[in-house]
Amino acid sequence: VEVDKSQGWMWWIQSVYVRPEHRGRGVFRALFDHVHQAAVADPEVIGLRLYVEDSNFKAQEIYQHLGLERAGYFVLERFPL
Ligand SMILES: CC(C)(COP(=O)(O)OP(=O)(O)OC[C@H]1O[C@@H](n2cnc3c(N)ncnc32)[C@H](O)[C@@H]1OP(=O)(O)O)[C@@H](O)C(=O)NCCC(=O)NCCS
């Protein structure tokens, strides 16, 4: 979790992986709906976030289908150190 001091908490969904043979059967939908409902029920939580690889178009489409939108950031790293 990350705090936006002016408004509330942003909950992050991190590193989602569904085994190939179980994809397309609502596993991520169930996880996302659960987290979303818990977030809506908590008045201190203002949003959900995740990041996805630029090249992972399929996951991007799924996330957009579930109502997630580009957040206006890009992620930077120094890796390997
Ligand atoms: C991305 C991933 C987590 C999705 O999990 P999943 O269990 O297969 O997804 P679901 O079956 O729950 O589908 C979620 C929703 O997206 C929809 N969807 C599926 N493919 C879609 C596509 N190409 N475009 C738009 N929507 C799509 C589904 O219909 C479902 O919506 P619905 O409930 O309204 O029908 C899974 O495919 C995965 O593990 N991929 C490999 C690892 C990966 O890319 N992880 C993400 C790293 S950020």
Tab-separated table of C-alpha atoms and ligand atoms in Angstrom:
chain	number	residue	atom	x	y	z
A	1	VAL	CA	0.000	0.000	0.000
A	2	GLU	CA	1.035	3.576	-0.570
A	3	VAL	CA	-0.368	6.665	1.099
A	4	ASP	CA	-1.411	9.733	-0.796
A	5	LYS	CA	-1.311	12.046	2.179
A	6	SER	CA	-3.789	14.510	0.779
A	7	GLN	CA	-6.502	11.995	-0.027
A	8	GLY	CA	-6.125	8.427	1.230
A	9	TRP	CA	-4.665	5.041	0.458
A	10	MET	CA	-3.854	3.569	-2.944
A	11	TRP	CA	-3.844	-0.209	-2.907
A	12	TRP	CA	-1.428	-1.889	-5.349
A	13	ILE	CA	-2.053	-5.242	-6.991
A	14	GLN	CA	1.378	-6.763	-7.517
A	15	SER	CA	2.735	-9.480	-9.818
A	16	VAL	CA	-0.360	-11.344	-10.931
A	17	TYR	CA	0.131	-14.746	-12.533
A	18	VAL	CA	-2.523	-17.297	-13.469
A	19	ARG	CA	-1.291	-20.665	-14.739
A	20	PRO	CA	-1.815	-20.936	-18.490
A	21	GLU	CA	-4.292	-23.784	-18.250
A	22	HIS	CA	-6.542	-21.713	-15.970
A	23	ARG	CA	-6.483	-18.436	-17.899
A	24	GLY	CA	-9.626	-16.973	-19.407
A	25	ARG	CA	-11.842	-18.574	-16.766
A	26	GLY	CA	-12.391	-15.658	-14.423
A	27	VAL	CA	-9.584	-16.203	-11.906
A	28	PHE	CA	-8.248	-12.673	-12.162
A	29	ARG	CA	-11.783	-11.268	-12.393
A	30	ALA	CA	-12.580	-12.928	-9.031
A	31	LEU	CA	-9.382	-11.616	-7.425
A	32	PHE	CA	-9.908	-8.128	-8.798
A	33	ASP	CA	-13.583	-7.961	-7.769
A	34	HIS	CA	-12.668	-9.082	-4.250
A	35	VAL	CA	-9.983	-6.424	-3.869
A	36	HIS	CA	-12.181	-3.778	-5.479
A	37	GLN	CA	-15.103	-4.493	-3.134
A	38	ALA	CA	-12.825	-4.387	-0.091
A	39	ALA	CA	-11.390	-1.089	-1.290
A	40	VAL	CA	-14.810	0.447	-1.889
A	41	ALA	CA	-15.882	-0.661	1.599
A	42	ASP	CA	-12.949	1.142	3.227
A	43	PRO	CA	-13.483	4.908	3.279
A	44	GLU	CA	-9.740	5.517	3.621
A	45	VAL	CA	-8.992	3.857	0.269
A	46	ILE	CA	-9.255	6.018	-2.845
A	47	GLY	CA	-8.021	3.761	-5.630
A	48	LEU	CA	-6.278	0.700	-7.000
A	49	ARG	CA	-3.061	0.583	-8.997
A	50	LEU	CA	-0.869	-1.921	-10.757
A	51	TYR	CA	1.854	-1.851	-13.357
A	52	VAL	CA	2.221	-3.966	-16.473
A	53	GLU	CA	4.997	-4.415	-19.015
A	54	ASP	CA	4.802	-2.172	-22.082
A	55	SER	CA	4.865	-5.254	-24.305
A	56	ASN	CA	2.118	-7.161	-22.451
A	57	PHE	CA	-0.795	-6.021	-24.590
A	58	LYS	CA	-3.074	-8.866	-23.564
A	59	ALA	CA	-2.853	-8.050	-19.868
A	60	GLN	CA	-3.282	-4.355	-20.678
A	61	GLU	CA	-6.514	-5.139	-22.527
A	62	ILE	CA	-7.786	-7.212	-19.631
A	63	TYR	CA	-7.007	-4.466	-17.130
A	64	GLN	CA	-8.714	-1.848	-19.260
A	65	HIS	CA	-11.703	-4.156	-19.626
A	66	LEU	CA	-11.917	-4.182	-15.827
A	67	GLY	CA	-11.998	-0.386	-15.706
A	68	LEU	CA	-8.343	0.400	-15.036
A	69	GLU	CA	-6.883	3.332	-16.948
A	70	ARG	CA	-3.379	4.651	-17.637
A	71	ALA	CA	-2.272	6.503	-14.540
A	72	GLY	CA	0.017	9.038	-16.164
A	73	TYR	CA	3.265	7.713	-14.711
A	74	PHE	CA	6.086	5.688	-16.145
A	75	VAL	CA	8.128	3.381	-13.972
A	76	LEU	CA	11.912	3.862	-13.775
A	77	GLU	CA	14.498	1.469	-12.451
A	78	ARG	CA	18.213	0.752	-12.296
A	79	PHE	CA	18.415	-2.956	-12.864
A	80	PRO	CA	20.736	-4.743	-12.525
A	81	LEU	CA	22.476	-2.544	-9.985
B	1	LIG	C1	-3.308	-11.428	-17.174
B	1	LIG	C2	-3.894	-12.575	-16.339
B	1	LIG	C3	-3.510	-12.375	-14.886
B	1	LIG	C4	-5.435	-12.537	-16.457
B	1	LIG	O1	-5.980	-13.561	-15.640
B	1	LIG	P1	-7.197	-14.478	-16.120
B	1	LIG	O2	-7.648	-15.262	-14.950
B	1	LIG	O3	-6.799	-15.213	-17.350
B	1	LIG	O4	-8.306	-13.368	-16.523
B	1	LIG	P2	-9.899	-13.547	-16.429
B	1	LIG	O5	-10.298	-14.837	-17.098
B	1	LIG	O6	-10.355	-13.340	-15.024
B	1	LIG	O7	-10.389	-12.335	-17.326
B	1	LIG	C5	-10.586	-11.044	-16.770
B	1	LIG	C6	-11.518	-10.234	-17.679
B	1	LIG	O8	-10.820	-9.828	-18.864
B	1	LIG	C7	-11.580	-10.201	-20.020
B	1	LIG	N1	-10.645	-10.443	-21.130
B	1	LIG	C8	-9.920	-11.541	-21.381
B	1	LIG	N2	-9.146	-11.357	-22.456
B	1	LIG	C9	-9.393	-10.108	-22.897
B	1	LIG	C10	-8.889	-9.315	-23.968
B	1	LIG	N3	-7.951	-9.787	-24.810
B	1	LIG	N4	-9.366	-8.055	-24.113
B	1	LIG	C11	-10.292	-7.554	-23.263
B	1	LIG	N5	-10.800	-8.271	-22.225
B	1	LIG	C12	-10.343	-9.520	-22.047
B	1	LIG	C13	-12.347	-11.419	-19.585
B	1	LIG	O9	-13.489	-11.652	-20.402
B	1	LIG	C14	-12.722	-11.022	-18.149
B	1	LIG	O10	-13.805	-10.101	-18.145
B	1	LIG	P3	-15.332	-10.557	-17.780
B	1	LIG	O11	-15.265	-11.084	-16.351
B	1	LIG	O12	-16.094	-9.275	-17.904
B	1	LIG	O13	-15.704	-11.598	-18.781
B	1	LIG	C15	-3.414	-13.941	-16.884
B	1	LIG	O14	-3.746	-14.059	-18.237
B	1	LIG	C16	-1.926	-14.201	-16.692
B	1	LIG	O15	-1.487	-14.697	-15.652
B	1	LIG	N6	-1.123	-13.882	-17.728
B	1	LIG	C17	0.321	-14.150	-17.716
B	1	LIG	C18	1.046	-13.341	-16.679
B	1	LIG	C19	0.786	-11.894	-16.839
B	1	LIG	O16	0.772	-11.339	-17.934
B	1	LIG	N7	0.539	-11.259	-15.697
B	1	LIG	C20	0.285	-9.847	-15.640
B	1	LIG	C21	1.518	-9.113	-15.198
B	1	LIG	S1	1.161	-7.398	-14.956
